[in-house]
Short mmCIF file of C-alpha atoms in Angstrom, two decimals:
data_model
loop_
_atom_site.label_atom_id
_atom_site.label_comp_id
_atom_site.label_asym_id
_atom_site.label_seq_id
_atom_site.Cartn_x
_atom_site.Cartn_y
_atom_site.Cartn_z
CA MET S 231 -33.29 -21.87 -54.78
CA GLY S 232 -34.95 -22.53 -51.15
CA VAL S 233 -33.61 -25.73 -49.56
CA ARG S 234 -35.96 -29.16 -48.51
CA LEU S 235 -35.01 -29.25 -44.81
CA MET S 236 -35.80 -30.64 -41.75
CA VAL S 237 -35.02 -29.11 -37.98
CA VAL S 238 -34.33 -31.22 -35.17
CA ASP S 239 -33.03 -30.02 -31.30
CA ASP S 240 -33.70 -31.74 -28.33
CA HIS S 241 -35.28 -28.47 -27.61
CA ARG S 242 -39.17 -28.12 -29.36
CA LEU S 243 -39.16 -23.94 -28.91
CA LEU S 244 -35.53 -23.98 -30.49
CA ALA S 245 -36.48 -26.17 -33.58
CA GLU S 246 -39.38 -24.40 -34.13
CA ALA S 247 -38.21 -20.92 -33.81
CA LEU S 248 -35.20 -21.87 -36.54
CA ALA S 249 -37.71 -23.43 -38.47
CA SER S 250 -40.12 -20.30 -38.51
CA ALA S 251 -36.95 -18.13 -39.59
CA LEU S 252 -35.84 -19.79 -42.67
CA LYS S 253 -39.30 -20.52 -43.68
CA LEU S 254 -39.44 -16.44 -44.21
CA ARG S 255 -36.37 -16.46 -46.24
CA GLY S 256 -37.59 -18.49 -48.65
CA HIS S 257 -36.75 -22.15 -47.74
CA ARG S 258 -39.19 -25.05 -47.28
CA VAL S 259 -39.44 -26.77 -43.77
CA LEU S 260 -40.79 -30.77 -43.68
CA ALA S 261 -40.94 -30.44 -40.12
CA ALA S 262 -39.89 -28.98 -36.95
CA THR S 263 -39.12 -31.74 -34.36
CA ALA S 264 -37.72 -33.30 -31.06
CA PRO S 265 -36.08 -35.05 -29.39
CA VAL S 266 -32.98 -35.73 -31.55
CA ALA S 267 -32.93 -39.60 -30.32
CA GLY S 268 -36.30 -40.49 -32.11
CA ALA S 269 -35.80 -38.16 -35.44
CA ALA S 270 -33.31 -40.90 -37.78
CA GLU S 271 -36.93 -42.44 -38.60
CA LEU S 272 -38.67 -39.58 -39.82
CA VAL S 273 -35.91 -38.26 -41.74
CA ILE S 274 -34.92 -41.12 -43.13
CA THR S 275 -39.24 -41.09 -44.60
CA ARG S 276 -39.19 -37.43 -45.24
CA ALA S 277 -36.17 -37.56 -46.91
CA PRO S 278 -34.99 -33.99 -46.62
CA GLU S 279 -31.99 -32.29 -49.07
CA VAL S 280 -30.69 -31.29 -45.52
CA CYS S 281 -31.17 -32.00 -41.94
CA LEU S 282 -30.51 -29.56 -39.31
CA LEU S 283 -29.76 -31.48 -35.93
CA GLY S 284 -29.14 -29.22 -33.12
CA THR S 285 -27.67 -30.08 -29.76
CA ALA S 286 -26.37 -28.99 -26.29
CA THR S 287 -23.82 -32.08 -26.17
CA PRO S 288 -22.59 -33.26 -28.53
CA ASP S 289 -19.92 -35.14 -26.50
CA GLY S 290 -23.27 -37.05 -24.89
CA PRO S 291 -22.70 -40.98 -25.50
CA GLY S 292 -24.55 -42.15 -28.40
CA PHE S 293 -25.30 -38.35 -30.01
CA PHE S 294 -24.40 -39.50 -33.04
CA ASP S 295 -25.97 -42.35 -33.49
CA PRO S 296 -29.18 -41.06 -35.74
CA VAL S 297 -26.46 -39.79 -37.92
CA VAL S 298 -24.73 -42.80 -38.65
CA ARG S 299 -28.52 -44.09 -39.18
CA ILE S 300 -30.18 -41.19 -41.80
CA LYS S 301 -26.37 -41.91 -43.84
CA ARG S 302 -27.00 -45.76 -43.95
CA GLU S 303 -30.24 -45.66 -45.41
CA ARG S 304 -30.53 -42.25 -46.93
CA PRO S 305 -26.99 -41.00 -47.63
CA GLN S 306 -28.21 -38.06 -49.85
CA VAL S 307 -29.76 -36.69 -46.88
CA ALA S 308 -26.82 -34.25 -46.03
CA VAL S 309 -27.05 -33.45 -41.65
CA LEU S 310 -25.82 -30.46 -40.70
CA VAL S 311 -25.01 -30.59 -36.92
CA LEU S 312 -26.07 -27.22 -34.82
CA GLY S 313 -24.02 -26.88 -31.40
CA PRO S 314 -21.83 -25.24 -28.91
CA VAL S 315 -18.51 -24.43 -29.00
CA PRO S 316 -16.91 -27.88 -29.30
CA ASN S 317 -14.46 -30.25 -27.86
CA PRO S 318 -12.52 -30.93 -31.52
CA ARG S 319 -12.92 -34.55 -31.35
CA GLY S 320 -17.06 -33.70 -31.06
CA ILE S 321 -16.18 -32.43 -34.19
CA ALA S 322 -14.35 -35.51 -35.19
CA ALA S 323 -16.87 -37.74 -33.98
CA ALA S 324 -19.88 -35.58 -35.94
CA PHE S 325 -17.50 -36.24 -39.38
CA ALA S 326 -16.72 -39.97 -39.12
CA ALA S 327 -20.48 -40.66 -38.20
CA GLY S 328 -21.52 -39.14 -41.53
CA ALA S 329 -22.00 -35.33 -41.05
CA SER S 330 -21.84 -32.94 -43.55
CA GLY S 331 -20.97 -30.26 -41.53
CA TYR S 332 -20.68 -27.76 -37.45
CA VAL S 333 -22.68 -25.03 -37.18
CA ARG S 334 -21.92 -23.15 -33.84
CA HIS S 335 -25.47 -22.08 -32.22
CA ASP S 336 -24.67 -18.82 -31.76
CA GLU S 337 -23.95 -18.59 -35.59
CA ARG S 338 -26.20 -15.48 -37.53
CA ILE S 339 -29.18 -17.29 -39.80
CA GLU S 340 -27.35 -16.30 -42.23
CA GLY S 341 -24.21 -17.92 -41.79
CA VAL S 342 -26.44 -21.07 -41.27
CA GLU S 343 -28.02 -20.34 -44.54
CA ARG S 344 -24.71 -20.55 -46.43
CA ALA S 345 -23.51 -23.54 -44.43
CA MET S 346 -27.23 -25.81 -45.45
CA MET S 347 -25.98 -24.51 -49.07
CA LYS S 348 -23.11 -25.90 -48.60
CA ALA S 349 -23.93 -28.91 -47.28
CA ARG S 350 -26.31 -29.70 -49.75
CA SER S 351 -24.00 -29.03 -52.69
CA GLY S 352 -21.78 -31.95 -51.25
CA GLU S 353 -18.68 -29.57 -49.65
CA ALA S 354 -17.97 -29.62 -45.84
CA ALA S 355 -19.78 -27.09 -43.92
CA VAL S 356 -17.39 -26.03 -41.04
CA ALA S 357 -15.63 -22.92 -40.33
CA PRO S 358 -11.69 -23.09 -40.88
CA GLN S 359 -10.89 -22.57 -37.53
CA LEU S 360 -12.99 -25.42 -35.94
CA LEU S 361 -11.69 -27.68 -38.74
CA GLN S 362 -8.19 -26.95 -37.80
CA SER S 363 -8.41 -27.30 -34.24
CA ALA S 364 -9.98 -30.31 -34.58
CA PHE S 365 -7.37 -32.19 -36.88
CA GLY S 366 -5.06 -30.92 -34.15
CA GLU S 367 -6.25 -32.81 -31.85
CA LEU S 368 -6.50 -35.86 -33.86
CA LEU S 369 -3.09 -35.46 -35.27
CA ASN S 370 -2.00 -34.37 -31.68
CA PRO S 371 -4.05 -35.96 -29.34
CA ALA S 372 -4.69 -34.62 -25.54
CA ALA S 373 -3.61 -36.90 -22.92
CA ARG S 374 -6.84 -38.59 -21.70
CA PRO S 375 -7.07 -39.80 -17.75
CA ASP S 376 -6.14 -43.26 -18.42
CA ASP S 377 -3.46 -42.36 -20.40
CA GLU S 378 -1.80 -39.97 -17.65
CA GLY S 379 -2.30 -42.55 -15.03
CA ARG S 380 0.00 -45.37 -16.88
CA ARG S 381 2.68 -42.53 -17.31
CA LEU S 382 2.34 -41.94 -13.65
CA LEU S 383 2.79 -45.71 -13.05
CA GLY S 384 5.43 -46.01 -14.81
CA LEU S 385 7.11 -43.70 -12.25
CA LEU S 386 6.50 -46.25 -9.27
CA THR S 387 8.17 -49.91 -8.40
CA PRO S 388 5.50 -52.70 -7.12
CA ARG S 389 6.54 -51.66 -3.73
CA GLU S 390 5.30 -47.71 -4.32
CA VAL S 391 2.35 -49.01 -6.01
CA GLU S 392 1.18 -50.64 -2.86
CA VAL S 393 2.15 -48.03 -0.58
CA LEU S 394 0.19 -45.39 -3.17
CA VAL S 395 -3.42 -47.95 -2.57
CA ARG S 396 -2.85 -47.51 1.01
CA VAL S 397 -2.54 -44.04 1.21
CA ALA S 398 -5.61 -44.26 -0.98
CA ASP S 399 -7.13 -46.38 1.45
CA GLY S 400 -6.65 -43.87 4.29
CA GLU S 401 -3.84 -45.90 6.28
CA ASP S 402 -1.79 -43.61 8.19
CA THR S 403 2.52 -44.65 8.14
CA ARG S 404 1.88 -47.21 11.50
CA MET S 405 -0.67 -49.08 9.40
CA ILE S 406 1.15 -49.09 6.40
CA ALA S 407 4.41 -50.35 7.97
CA ALA S 408 2.76 -53.20 9.81
CA GLY S 409 0.64 -54.15 6.69
CA MET S 410 3.35 -54.07 4.66
CA GLY S 411 5.83 -56.42 6.90
CA ILE S 412 7.97 -53.22 7.18
CA ALA S 413 9.94 -50.59 9.48
CA PRO S 414 7.84 -47.54 10.22
CA SER S 415 11.00 -45.14 8.56
CA THR S 416 10.52 -47.69 5.45
CA ALA S 417 7.46 -46.93 5.02
CA ARG S 418 7.94 -42.90 5.80
CA THR S 419 10.27 -43.17 2.94
CA HIS S 420 8.35 -44.95 0.40
CA VAL S 421 5.32 -42.77 0.92
CA GLN S 422 7.55 -39.88 0.46
CA ARG S 423 8.98 -41.20 -2.74
CA VAL S 424 5.50 -41.63 -3.62
CA LEU S 425 4.81 -37.72 -3.28
CA MET S 426 8.21 -36.98 -4.78
CA LYS S 427 7.25 -39.35 -8.08
CA LEU S 428 3.82 -37.61 -8.88
CA ASP S 429 5.02 -34.01 -7.64
CA VAL S 430 2.74 -33.59 -5.20
CA SER S 431 3.20 -31.99 -1.53
CA SER S 432 0.42 -34.62 0.12
CA ARG S 433 -1.07 -37.76 0.72
CA LEU S 434 -4.34 -36.20 0.02
CA GLU S 435 -3.21 -34.66 -3.32
CA ALA S 436 -1.27 -38.23 -4.43
CA ALA S 437 -5.02 -39.75 -4.08
CA ALA S 438 -7.18 -37.09 -5.18
CA LEU S 439 -4.69 -37.58 -8.34
CA ALA S 440 -4.42 -41.49 -8.40
CA ALA S 441 -8.59 -40.89 -8.62
CA ARG S 442 -8.50 -38.60 -11.44
CA THR S 443 -6.41 -39.72 -13.43
CA GLY S 444 -7.24 -43.95 -13.10
CA LEU S 445 -4.15 -44.54 -11.87
CA LEU S 446 -5.44 -45.62 -9.07
CA ASP S 447 -7.89 -48.25 -10.32
CA ARG S 448 -4.56 -49.47 -12.22
CA ALA S 449 -2.46 -49.68 -9.42
CA GLY S 450 -5.51 -51.33 -7.48
CA SER S 451 -5.84 -54.47 -10.04
CA LEU S 452 -2.14 -54.96 -10.25
CA THR S 453 -1.64 -54.67 -6.50
CA ARG S 454 -4.45 -57.12 -6.27
CA ASP S 455 -2.85 -59.83 -9.15
CA PRO S 456 -1.81 -63.09 -7.23
#
């Protein structure tokens, strides 16, 4: 028995192509539409059994907001996300929003069809390896930039933090010494200790690492505190 469905994608051509392929396989396509952001209202009104929601950016801000709304107002609609090879957190976010499954864009039409059937029957429709990676990421999250910045900042003394901020501001040893009221040799020693603790070989690397991990923002707020 065919599935009553809707196909939504930010690229209308992709939505229509997938809809045509599914129609040829005996499914009833209520609509093929774009963009994803405005699809919730139509899905709620038409109430398909399954909504195929395509995206190129499953980790984009607010992407899963329509899923949340659909599941709140039409909980019987199974939402199946179609996307690229995702970040594990993207899969986790899809399920957290209420999606019934996640299928890669490069899946064959037979795979999409099997996922639709599973989603309609209330099963989770996601490849085991993708599900495993999502759970692995949630149980053992990789360090985020802010986490790494906090860790690195904990390696530095308050005086070294101030030195790092001045290094990032482009000050040379003489300027650092004058600004902190210390001897140039002492300033040079502080700089060397900062480089050693951050495991970098140059001031430029230290400044880049600090900016990339959020350490610089944290260090700046500390040095501005009275």
